[in-house]
Amino acid sequence: MTVDYKSNNAGKDQPTIINMGTAQGWPAPRNIPHSEQYGNTYWIGSSAMSTLLTSSRKDMPYLKHVKMLSKSWKTLRHLADFMEVGTSPLQWKYLKTNPDERGERCERTNITLLEYRSESVPKTTSITSANELKDKLEFISNERSEPPPLRMFIVEDLSRAVIEQLGSRFDIDPLFFREQIEDYVWHNTRDPWATPPSLTASTKQRSWFRLRNLRLRYHDTGTSFQNAKREANMWNVLRRPDNDNNHWPHKDAVNNGEEDVVSLTRTRTTIWIGQDKKCSNGTVGIVLLDPTLTDGKPLWYDRMNWLPTTSMEQGPPPALDLSQSWYKDIVQMTTAFPWSESAAGHTVESQVLTFPTIYTVCAEWLIVCDYVKTRLNQIEWEVELPTVFRSKGDTIDGSLKRLHTWRRYIPIFREMVSETLEQALPVAVRLTTASSTQIPPLEAFDSIKPDFERILKILEELQARIDRLTDLVTSEISIEDSKFNYVHNSILGRLTWLATIFVPLSFVSAFFSMNEDVSALKNTYGWFFLTAIPFATCVILFAYLAANDFFHLPMLKRMRTKTVKLS
């Protein structure tokens, strides 16, 4: 796949057109959904979908099941459309004329299968095609081992083949997949893909839960950021990196005339835990992960590695090549679990299905909090020392604009973290703790729960700090406007004095110009200066006294005296 870039869009935060490489047979240019160039998102050509996709519905019992449920669970209609199109239905207007690309999207598979047995190192299998996944699931169904191993499928992106095979094999709640295919903070009133909030009572009965967080990525140029937006448009799940619009000219880089960008991508991770009814009710976990952008690089040094450092006597540390991608990092951390002891002598526990993912999400949140704190510190320095930290020609309005970005985002962040604490962690405890285990609620997650509480507290402090900064910056803008108006009025005052000087001169010259005797003009000049200069002096003196309230002072004194007598 190659990308064509419009020269007039280089370095700008504008949605542009994607050109698929002809090597894969995907020729047509396309616009990013929900961009200005995309057009009406409600007219995507789906009216002909039922006719064109009839052949794709054969041998798809799970899709049939989803469509049947969608009559009562309306939000599942969008999942059915997703499976029929092979990706977000918003791409259908382009895919209906690109069968090669649609075929690749429908079959896209990138899965790591981990199999855990007691006191042994987990077995890892990479699955990169739909046929491999089908063969592996058939092999598992025919395998007879007692006790059955604990199995975990870690899935990057989603496709029709993955949803159909995993969903039908393990009889998974379709809402599990529906939750992953898109991420909207809010919906328009006409959006057919809107998902109403679920009751807390219903979430307690589910065998899955979701985690939402934000991922940061540094792009050294605006072109790199545009490439990232185009790349995200090629994912099956609907995600979009956003420009944080917080470039700081004092320290941030400018390369080839383009400002660097830190992109913000909202991310979803959904975890299902259930029993394999076809394999002695063995425990199975499925983790759905978002893809990772290849353009740009992780901010700073990415997440902190929470594994304990090894001593000199223990030899080399575990071979972990982190910060490759969201998917690979979670696979590596899951493979290395338990982190404080050898896997060869460790009893398999179902916490392995959730701990590595939850820890990774938490570590990413700490990076986000530090980044927001950095941007707020920069704004504070600009307000305190504008001559040092504000670029020449910049105004404080730019600081307020950057501040508004975080005013919009922080409440969303707080909602995400609160949801993790109030819904995700309790469900994770219920799904990973046996009913016979004498473990109090949430004690199994006591190692990570304080970190989420700390993140929520930091976000609340950042929210209060943003509110204070907004008031401060707004008052600073008012002060600067007052200074500007004062200077402007001073300039107008000087112009008024200049005009006042020429008023009597113009009057006298006009008066003498009525004389038609040209021979008398030599005397006219003498009389002009003799008359105009004293007259102009009197007018200027009168204007000066009027400007200083000379004539109003006696009246003010009389009013004050009268006020004192009345009191």
Coordinates of C-alpha atoms in Angstrom, one line a residue:
M1 CA 0.0 0.0 0.0
T2 CA 1.3 3.4 -0.9
V3 CA 0.0 6.9 -0.1
D4 CA -0.3 9.9 -2.3
Y5 CA -0.1 13.2 -0.5
K6 CA -1.4 16.5 -1.8
S7 CA 1.3 19.1 -1.7
N8 CA -1.1 21.8 -0.4
N9 CA -2.0 19.7 2.6
A10 CA 1.5 18.8 3.7
G11 CA 2.0 19.7 7.3
K12 CA -1.6 20.7 7.8
D13 CA -4.2 19.1 10.1
Q14 CA -6.6 18.4 7.3
P15 CA -8.2 15.1 6.2
T16 CA -7.0 14.2 2.8
I17 CA -7.4 11.5 0.2
I18 CA -5.9 8.0 0.3
N19 CA -4.6 6.3 -2.8
M20 CA -4.2 2.5 -2.5
G21 CA -1.2 1.0 -4.2
T22 CA -1.9 -0.7 -7.5
A23 CA 0.3 -3.6 -6.5
Q24 CA -2.6 -4.9 -4.4
G25 CA -5.2 -3.9 -7.0
W26 CA -6.8 -1.2 -4.8
P27 CA -6.8 1.8 -7.2
A28 CA -9.5 4.2 -6.1
P29 CA -8.7 7.3 -3.9
R30 CA -10.9 7.8 -0.8
N31 CA -11.6 10.2 1.9
I32 CA -11.4 9.6 5.7
P33 CA -14.9 9.0 7.3
H34 CA -16.3 11.9 9.2
S35 CA -13.9 14.3 7.4
E36 CA -15.2 17.3 5.5
Q37 CA -14.2 15.8 2.2
Y38 CA -16.0 12.5 2.9
G39 CA -19.5 14.1 2.5
N40 CA -22.7 12.9 4.0
T41 CA -22.0 9.9 6.3
Y42 CA -25.7 8.8 6.0
W43 CA -25.5 8.3 2.3
I44 CA -22.9 5.5 2.0
G45 CA -24.5 3.4 -0.7
S46 CA -25.7 0.7 1.7
S47 CA -29.2 0.4 0.0
A48 CA -27.7 -2.0 -2.5
M49 CA -25.7 -3.9 0.2
S50 CA -28.3 -6.7 0.6
T51 CA -28.2 -7.5 -3.1
L52 CA -24.4 -7.5 -3.5
L53 CA -23.6 -9.4 -0.4
T54 CA -25.9 -12.4 -0.7
S55 CA -23.1 -14.7 -1.7
S56 CA -21.0 -13.7 1.4
R57 CA -23.6 -15.0 3.8
K58 CA -23.2 -18.7 3.1
D59 CA -21.8 -20.8 5.9
M60 CA -22.0 -18.0 8.4
P61 CA -24.1 -19.2 11.3
Y62 CA -22.8 -16.5 13.7
L63 CA -23.8 -13.7 11.3
K64 CA -27.2 -15.3 11.0
H65 CA -27.4 -15.4 14.8
V66 CA -26.4 -11.7 15.0
K67 CA -29.0 -10.7 12.5
M68 CA -31.7 -12.6 14.4
L69 CA -30.8 -10.9 17.7
S70 CA -30.7 -7.5 16.0
K71 CA -34.5 -7.5 15.9
S72 CA -34.5 -7.0 19.7
W73 CA -31.0 -5.6 20.3
K74 CA -31.0 -2.8 17.7
T75 CA -27.3 -1.9 18.2
L76 CA -26.4 -5.3 16.8
R77 CA -27.5 -4.2 13.3
H78 CA -24.3 -2.3 13.0
L79 CA -22.3 -5.4 13.8
A80 CA -24.2 -7.3 11.1
D81 CA -23.3 -4.5 8.6
F82 CA -19.7 -4.6 9.8
M83 CA -19.5 -8.4 9.1
E84 CA -21.2 -8.1 5.7
V85 CA -19.0 -5.2 4.5
G86 CA -15.8 -6.6 6.2
T87 CA -15.1 -3.4 8.0
S88 CA -16.8 -0.2 9.0
P89 CA -19.9 0.3 6.8
L90 CA -18.6 3.9 6.2
Q91 CA -16.0 2.3 3.9
W92 CA -18.7 0.5 1.7
K93 CA -18.9 3.3 -0.8
Y94 CA -15.3 2.5 -1.7
L95 CA -15.2 -1.2 -1.2
K96 CA -18.1 -2.1 -3.4
T97 CA -15.8 -1.3 -6.4
N98 CA -12.7 -2.8 -4.9
P99 CA -13.3 -6.6 -4.4
D100 CA -9.6 -7.3 -3.7
E101 CA -9.3 -4.9 -0.8
R102 CA -12.7 -6.0 0.6
G103 CA -11.6 -9.7 0.4
E104 CA -8.4 -8.9 2.3
R105 CA -10.3 -7.0 5.0
C106 CA -12.8 -9.8 5.4
E107 CA -10.1 -12.4 5.9
R108 CA -7.6 -10.3 7.9
T109 CA -6.2 -12.3 10.8
N110 CA -3.5 -11.6 13.3
I111 CA -3.9 -13.7 16.5
T112 CA -1.6 -15.1 19.1
L113 CA -2.8 -18.2 20.9
L114 CA -1.3 -18.9 24.3
E115 CA -1.9 -22.3 26.0
Y116 CA -1.1 -22.6 29.7
R117 CA -0.6 -25.9 31.5
S118 CA 0.4 -26.2 35.2
E119 CA 4.1 -25.9 35.9
S120 CA 5.1 -25.4 32.3
V121 CA 6.1 -22.6 30.0
P122 CA 3.1 -21.4 28.0
K123 CA 2.9 -22.6 24.4
T124 CA 2.7 -19.7 21.8
T125 CA 1.1 -20.1 18.4
S126 CA 0.9 -17.3 15.8
I127 CA -2.1 -17.3 13.5
T128 CA -2.0 -15.0 10.5
S129 CA -4.8 -16.3 8.2
A130 CA -8.4 -17.3 8.5
N131 CA -7.6 -20.8 7.3
E132 CA -5.0 -21.2 10.1
L133 CA -7.5 -20.1 12.6
K134 CA -10.1 -22.5 11.3
D135 CA -7.7 -25.4 11.4
K136 CA -6.5 -24.5 14.9
L137 CA -10.1 -24.4 16.3
E138 CA -10.8 -27.8 14.8
F139 CA -7.7 -29.2 16.3
I140 CA -8.6 -27.9 19.7
S141 CA -12.1 -29.4 19.4
N142 CA -10.6 -32.8 18.7
E143 CA -7.9 -32.6 21.4
R144 CA -8.6 -34.7 24.5
S145 CA -6.4 -33.7 27.4
E146 CA -7.2 -33.7 31.1
P147 CA -7.3 -31.2 32.5
P148 CA -7.7 -29.0 29.4
P149 CA -5.2 -26.1 29.2
L150 CA -6.1 -22.6 29.8
R151 CA -6.2 -20.9 26.4
M152 CA -6.0 -17.3 25.5
F153 CA -6.5 -15.7 22.1
I154 CA -5.0 -12.2 21.7
V155 CA -6.5 -10.6 18.6
E156 CA -5.2 -7.5 16.8
D157 CA -7.9 -5.6 14.8
L158 CA -11.1 -7.4 13.8
S159 CA -12.4 -9.0 10.7
R160 CA -15.5 -10.9 9.5
A161 CA -13.6 -14.2 9.6
V162 CA -12.3 -13.7 13.1
I163 CA -15.7 -12.7 14.4
E164 CA -17.5 -15.6 12.7
Q165 CA -15.1 -18.3 13.7
L166 CA -14.4 -17.3 17.3
G167 CA -18.1 -16.3 17.9
S168 CA -19.6 -19.5 16.6
R169 CA -16.9 -21.7 18.2
F170 CA -17.3 -20.3 21.7
D171 CA -20.9 -19.0 21.5
I172 CA -19.8 -15.5 22.4
D173 CA -22.1 -12.6 23.2
P174 CA -22.3 -10.5 20.0
L175 CA -22.2 -7.3 22.1
F176 CA -18.6 -8.3 22.9
F177 CA -17.6 -7.7 19.3
R178 CA -20.0 -4.8 18.8
E179 CA -18.2 -2.9 21.6
Q180 CA -14.9 -3.1 19.8
I181 CA -15.6 -2.1 16.2
E182 CA -15.9 1.7 16.8
D183 CA -15.2 4.3 19.3
Y184 CA -17.4 7.4 19.6
V185 CA -17.4 9.9 22.5
W186 CA -20.9 11.1 21.5
H187 CA -23.4 10.6 18.7
N188 CA -25.4 12.9 16.5
T189 CA -29.2 12.6 16.6
R190 CA -29.3 10.8 13.2
D191 CA -26.5 8.3 13.8
P192 CA -27.8 4.8 13.1
W193 CA -24.7 3.3 14.8
A194 CA -25.4 5.0 18.2
T195 CA -25.0 2.8 21.2
P196 CA -27.1 3.7 24.3
P197 CA -25.4 3.2 27.7
S198 CA -26.0 -0.1 29.4
L199 CA -27.5 -0.6 32.8
T200 CA -25.0 -1.5 35.5
A201 CA -27.1 -4.5 36.4
S202 CA -26.7 -5.9 32.9
T203 CA -22.9 -5.4 32.9
K204 CA -22.7 -7.6 36.1
Q205 CA -24.2 -10.5 34.1
R206 CA -21.8 -10.3 31.2
S207 CA -18.8 -12.6 30.6
W208 CA -16.8 -9.7 29.1
F209 CA -15.7 -6.2 29.9
R210 CA -14.0 -3.3 28.1
L211 CA -11.1 -1.0 28.9
R212 CA -10.8 2.4 27.3
N213 CA -7.7 4.6 27.3
L214 CA -5.7 7.0 25.3
R215 CA -2.5 6.4 23.4
L216 CA 0.1 9.1 22.5
R217 CA 2.4 9.1 19.5
Y218 CA 5.0 11.7 18.5
H219 CA 5.3 12.8 14.8
D220 CA 8.2 15.0 13.9
T221 CA 6.3 16.6 11.0
G222 CA 2.7 17.3 10.0
T223 CA 3.2 15.1 7.0
S224 CA 4.0 12.2 9.3
F225 CA 0.7 12.9 11.2
Q226 CA -1.3 12.9 8.0
N227 CA 0.3 9.6 7.1
A228 CA -0.9 8.2 10.4
K229 CA -4.4 9.3 9.8
R230 CA -4.4 7.6 6.4
E231 CA -3.0 4.5 8.0
A232 CA -5.6 4.3 10.7
N233 CA -8.2 4.5 7.9
M234 CA -7.0 1.1 6.7
W235 CA -7.8 -0.6 9.9
N236 CA -11.1 -2.5 10.1
V237 CA -12.0 -1.0 13.5
L238 CA -12.9 2.6 13.2
R239 CA -10.3 4.7 15.0
R240 CA -8.8 8.2 14.3
P241 CA -5.7 9.9 15.6
D242 CA -6.3 13.5 16.6
N243 CA -3.9 16.4 16.6
D244 CA -3.7 17.8 20.2
N245 CA -3.0 21.3 18.8
N246 CA -0.6 22.0 21.6
H247 CA 2.6 22.8 19.7
W248 CA 4.9 24.9 21.8
P249 CA 7.1 27.1 19.6
H250 CA 9.6 27.7 22.5
K251 CA 10.8 24.1 22.6
D252 CA 8.9 21.9 20.1
A253 CA 10.6 21.1 16.9
V254 CA 10.0 22.5 13.4
N255 CA 11.3 20.3 10.6
N256 CA 11.4 21.4 7.0
G257 CA 8.9 24.2 7.9
E258 CA 6.5 21.7 9.5
E259 CA 5.6 21.7 13.2
D260 CA 5.9 18.4 15.1
V261 CA 2.6 16.8 16.3
V262 CA 1.6 14.6 19.2
S263 CA -1.4 12.5 18.2
L264 CA -4.1 11.3 20.6
T265 CA -5.8 8.0 19.7
R266 CA -8.7 6.7 21.7
T267 CA -8.3 3.0 22.2
R268 CA -10.5 0.1 23.2
T269 CA -9.6 -3.2 24.7
T270 CA -12.3 -5.8 25.2
I271 CA -11.8 -9.1 27.2
W272 CA -14.1 -12.1 27.1
I273 CA -13.6 -15.0 29.5
G274 CA -15.7 -18.2 29.3
Q275 CA -15.8 -22.0 29.1
D276 CA -15.0 -24.1 26.1
K277 CA -18.0 -26.4 26.0
K278 CA -16.4 -28.6 23.3
C279 CA -13.2 -29.2 25.3
S280 CA -14.1 -30.3 28.8
N281 CA -15.2 -26.8 29.8
G282 CA -11.7 -25.5 29.8
T283 CA -11.2 -21.8 30.5
V284 CA -10.8 -19.6 27.4
G285 CA -10.0 -15.9 27.2
I286 CA -10.2 -13.6 24.2
V287 CA -8.6 -10.2 24.2
L288 CA -9.4 -7.8 21.4
L289 CA -6.8 -5.1 20.8
D290 CA -6.5 -2.1 18.5
P291 CA -3.7 -1.9 15.9
T292 CA -0.8 0.4 16.3
L293 CA 0.3 3.2 14.0
T294 CA 3.7 2.7 12.3
D295 CA 4.2 6.4 11.4
G296 CA 5.7 8.3 14.3
K297 CA 7.1 6.8 17.5
P298 CA 6.1 6.4 21.1
L299 CA 6.3 9.6 23.2
W300 CA 9.4 9.8 25.4
Y301 CA 10.5 6.2 26.2
D302 CA 7.0 4.8 26.1
R303 CA 5.5 3.1 29.1
M304 CA 7.6 2.2 32.2
N305 CA 8.5 -1.4 32.3
W306 CA 6.9 -2.6 35.6
L307 CA 8.9 -5.9 35.8
P308 CA 11.4 -6.0 38.6
T309 CA 15.0 -5.4 37.5
T310 CA 17.2 -8.4 37.8
S311 CA 20.3 -8.5 40.1
M312 CA 23.8 -9.1 38.9
E313 CA 23.7 -12.6 40.3
Q314 CA 20.5 -13.6 38.4
G315 CA 22.1 -13.1 35.0
P316 CA 20.6 -11.4 32.0
P317 CA 17.0 -10.0 32.2
P318 CA 14.1 -11.4 30.3
A319 CA 14.3 -10.9 26.6
L320 CA 11.5 -8.3 26.1
D321 CA 11.5 -6.1 23.0
L322 CA 8.8 -3.6 24.1
S323 CA 7.4 -0.6 22.3
Q324 CA 7.0 -2.4 19.0
S325 CA 3.2 -2.2 19.0
W326 CA 0.3 -2.3 21.4
Y327 CA -0.5 -5.9 20.4
K328 CA 3.1 -7.2 20.6
D329 CA 3.7 -5.6 24.0
I330 CA 0.7 -7.2 25.5
V331 CA 1.6 -10.6 24.0
Q332 CA 5.1 -10.3 25.5
M333 CA 3.9 -9.3 28.9
T334 CA 1.3 -12.1 28.9
T335 CA 3.9 -14.6 27.9
A336 CA 6.2 -13.5 30.7
F337 CA 3.5 -13.8 33.3
P338 CA 3.9 -14.5 36.3
W339 CA 6.4 -11.7 36.5
S340 CA 7.9 -12.4 39.9
E341 CA 8.5 -16.1 39.6
S342 CA 9.3 -18.8 37.1
A343 CA 6.5 -20.0 34.9
A344 CA 7.8 -23.5 34.9
G345 CA 6.9 -24.1 38.6
H346 CA 3.9 -21.9 38.7
T347 CA 0.2 -23.0 39.0
V348 CA -1.9 -21.6 36.2
E349 CA -4.3 -18.9 37.4
S350 CA -7.0 -17.2 35.3
Q351 CA -5.6 -13.8 36.3
V352 CA -3.2 -14.2 33.4
L353 CA -6.1 -13.5 31.1
T354 CA -6.5 -10.0 32.4
F355 CA -3.4 -8.8 34.4
P356 CA -1.0 -8.1 31.5
T357 CA -3.6 -6.1 29.6
I358 CA -4.9 -4.1 32.6
Y359 CA -1.3 -3.3 33.7
T360 CA -0.4 -2.1 30.2
V361 CA -3.5 0.1 30.0
C362 CA -2.7 1.6 33.5
A363 CA 0.9 2.3 32.5
E364 CA -0.3 4.1 29.4
W365 CA -2.6 6.3 31.5
L366 CA 0.4 7.4 33.6
I367 CA 2.1 8.6 30.4
V368 CA -1.0 10.5 29.4
C369 CA -1.2 12.2 32.8
D370 CA 2.4 13.3 32.6
Y371 CA 2.0 14.7 29.1
V372 CA -1.1 16.8 30.1
K373 CA 0.8 18.1 33.1
T374 CA 3.7 19.1 30.8
R375 CA 1.4 21.0 28.5
L376 CA -0.2 22.9 31.4
N377 CA 3.2 23.8 32.8
Q378 CA 4.1 25.3 29.4
I379 CA 1.0 27.4 29.4
E380 CA 1.7 28.6 33.0
W381 CA 5.2 29.7 32.0
E382 CA 3.8 31.6 29.0
V383 CA 1.5 33.5 31.3
E384 CA 4.2 34.2 33.9
L385 CA 7.1 35.0 31.6
P386 CA 5.7 35.9 28.2
T387 CA 8.8 37.6 27.0
V388 CA 10.8 34.4 27.5
F389 CA 8.4 31.6 26.7
R390 CA 6.1 33.1 24.1
S391 CA 7.3 33.5 20.6
K392 CA 7.5 36.9 19.0
G393 CA 4.2 37.8 17.4
D394 CA 2.2 35.2 19.4
T395 CA -0.7 36.3 21.6
I396 CA -2.1 34.8 24.8
D397 CA -5.1 33.8 22.7
G398 CA -3.0 30.8 21.5
S399 CA -2.5 29.7 25.1
L400 CA -6.3 29.8 25.7
K401 CA -6.9 27.7 22.5
R402 CA -4.4 25.1 23.6
L403 CA -6.1 25.1 27.1
H404 CA -9.5 24.4 25.5
T405 CA -8.1 21.1 24.1
W406 CA -7.6 19.8 27.6
R407 CA -10.9 21.3 28.8
R408 CA -12.6 19.0 26.3
Y409 CA -10.5 15.9 26.8
I410 CA -10.0 15.7 30.6
P411 CA -13.7 14.9 31.4
I412 CA -13.5 12.1 28.8
F413 CA -10.4 10.7 30.5
R414 CA -12.1 10.8 33.9
E415 CA -15.1 8.9 32.5
M416 CA -12.8 6.2 31.0
V417 CA -10.9 5.7 34.3
S418 CA -14.0 5.8 36.4
E419 CA -15.6 3.1 34.1
T420 CA -12.5 0.9 34.6
L421 CA -12.7 1.2 38.4
E422 CA -16.5 0.9 38.7
Q423 CA -17.3 -1.7 36.0
A424 CA -14.2 -3.3 34.4
L425 CA -12.3 -4.4 37.5
P426 CA -15.3 -5.8 39.4
V427 CA -16.3 -7.9 36.3
A428 CA -12.6 -9.0 35.9
V429 CA -12.6 -10.2 39.5
R430 CA -15.8 -12.1 39.0
L431 CA -14.6 -13.8 35.8
T432 CA -11.2 -14.8 37.1
T433 CA -12.0 -15.8 40.7
A434 CA -13.5 -19.2 41.4
S435 CA -16.7 -19.1 43.5
S436 CA -15.0 -21.4 46.0
T437 CA -12.0 -19.1 46.5
Q438 CA -11.9 -17.3 49.8
I439 CA -10.7 -14.0 48.3
P440 CA -12.6 -10.8 49.2
P441 CA -13.9 -8.7 46.2
L442 CA -11.2 -6.8 44.3
E443 CA -8.5 -8.1 46.6
A444 CA -7.1 -10.1 43.6
F445 CA -6.5 -6.7 41.9
D446 CA -5.2 -4.8 44.9
S447 CA -1.8 -4.5 43.2
I448 CA -3.2 -2.4 40.3
K449 CA -6.4 -0.8 41.7
P450 CA -4.5 1.9 43.7
D451 CA -2.8 3.0 40.5
F452 CA -6.1 3.6 38.7
E453 CA -7.4 5.5 41.8
R454 CA -4.2 7.6 41.6
I455 CA -4.8 8.3 38.0
L456 CA -8.3 9.4 38.7
K457 CA -7.1 11.7 41.4
I458 CA -4.5 13.2 39.1
L459 CA -7.1 13.8 36.4
E460 CA -9.3 15.5 39.0
E461 CA -6.4 17.8 40.0
L462 CA -5.7 18.5 36.4
Q463 CA -9.3 19.4 35.8
A464 CA -9.2 21.9 38.7
R465 CA -5.9 23.3 37.5
I466 CA -7.3 23.8 34.0
D467 CA -10.3 25.7 35.4
R468 CA -7.9 28.0 37.4
L469 CA -5.7 28.5 34.3
T470 CA -8.7 29.3 32.2
D471 CA -9.7 32.1 34.6
L472 CA -6.2 33.3 34.7
V473 CA -5.6 33.4 31.0
T474 CA -9.0 35.0 30.4
S475 CA -8.2 37.8 32.8
E476 CA -4.8 38.2 31.2
I477 CA -6.5 38.6 27.8
S478 CA -8.7 41.3 29.3
I479 CA -5.7 43.1 30.7
E480 CA -3.9 42.9 27.3
D481 CA -7.0 44.2 25.6
S482 CA -7.1 47.1 28.1
K483 CA -3.5 47.9 27.4
F484 CA -4.1 47.8 23.6
N485 CA -7.2 50.1 23.9
Y486 CA -5.1 52.5 26.0
V487 CA -2.4 52.7 23.4
H488 CA -5.0 53.0 20.7
N489 CA -6.8 55.9 22.5
S490 CA -3.5 57.7 23.0
I491 CA -2.8 57.5 19.3
L492 CA -6.3 58.9 18.6
G493 CA -5.7 61.7 21.1
R494 CA -2.5 62.8 19.3
L495 CA -4.4 62.8 16.0
T496 CA -7.1 64.8 17.6
W497 CA -4.6 67.4 18.8
L498 CA -3.1 67.6 15.3
A499 CA -6.5 68.2 13.8
T500 CA -7.3 70.8 16.4
I501 CA -4.2 72.8 15.5
F502 CA -5.2 72.9 11.8
V503 CA -8.9 73.9 12.5
P504 CA -8.2 77.6 13.2
L505 CA -5.5 77.8 10.5
S506 CA -8.0 76.4 8.0
F507 CA -10.7 78.7 9.1
V508 CA -8.5 81.9 8.8
S509 CA -7.1 80.8 5.4
A510 CA -10.6 80.2 4.1
F511 CA -11.7 83.6 5.4
F512 CA -8.9 85.4 3.7
S513 CA -9.4 83.5 0.5
M514 CA -12.6 85.3 -0.2
N515 CA -10.6 88.4 -1.2
E516 CA -10.4 88.7 -5.0
D517 CA -7.8 91.5 -5.1
V518 CA -4.6 89.6 -6.1
S519 CA -2.5 92.7 -5.5
A520 CA -3.4 92.7 -1.8
L521 CA -2.2 89.1 -1.2
K522 CA 1.2 90.3 0.1
N523 CA -0.6 91.9 3.0
T524 CA -2.8 88.9 3.4
Y525 CA 0.1 86.7 4.5
G526 CA 1.0 89.1 7.2
W527 CA -2.5 89.4 8.5
F528 CA -2.9 85.5 8.3
F529 CA -0.1 84.8 10.6
L530 CA -0.9 87.7 12.9
T531 CA -4.5 86.4 13.2
A532 CA -4.2 82.6 12.9
I533 CA -1.4 82.0 15.4
P534 CA -3.1 83.7 18.4
F535 CA -6.4 82.2 17.4
A536 CA -4.9 78.7 17.2
T537 CA -3.2 79.2 20.6
C538 CA -6.5 80.2 22.2
V539 CA -8.3 77.1 20.7
I540 CA -5.5 74.7 21.9
L541 CA -5.6 76.3 25.4
F542 CA -9.4 75.9 25.5
A543 CA -9.2 72.3 24.4
Y544 CA -6.5 71.5 27.0
L545 CA -8.6 73.0 29.8
A546 CA -11.6 71.1 28.6
A547 CA -9.7 67.8 28.5
N548 CA -8.6 68.3 32.1
D549 CA -12.1 69.0 33.4
F550 CA -11.2 72.6 34.3
F551 CA -14.7 73.9 33.7
H552 CA -16.3 71.0 35.5
L553 CA -14.4 71.3 38.8
P554 CA -16.5 74.1 40.3
M555 CA -19.7 72.1 39.5
L556 CA -18.2 69.0 41.1
K557 CA -17.3 70.9 44.2
R558 CA -20.8 72.3 44.5
M559 CA -22.3 68.8 44.1
R560 CA -20.0 67.3 46.8
T561 CA -20.8 70.1 49.2
K562 CA -24.5 69.6 48.6
T563 CA -24.1 65.8 49.2
V564 CA -22.4 66.4 52.5
K565 CA -25.1 68.8 53.7
L566 CA -27.8 66.3 52.8
S567 CA -26.0 63.5 54.6

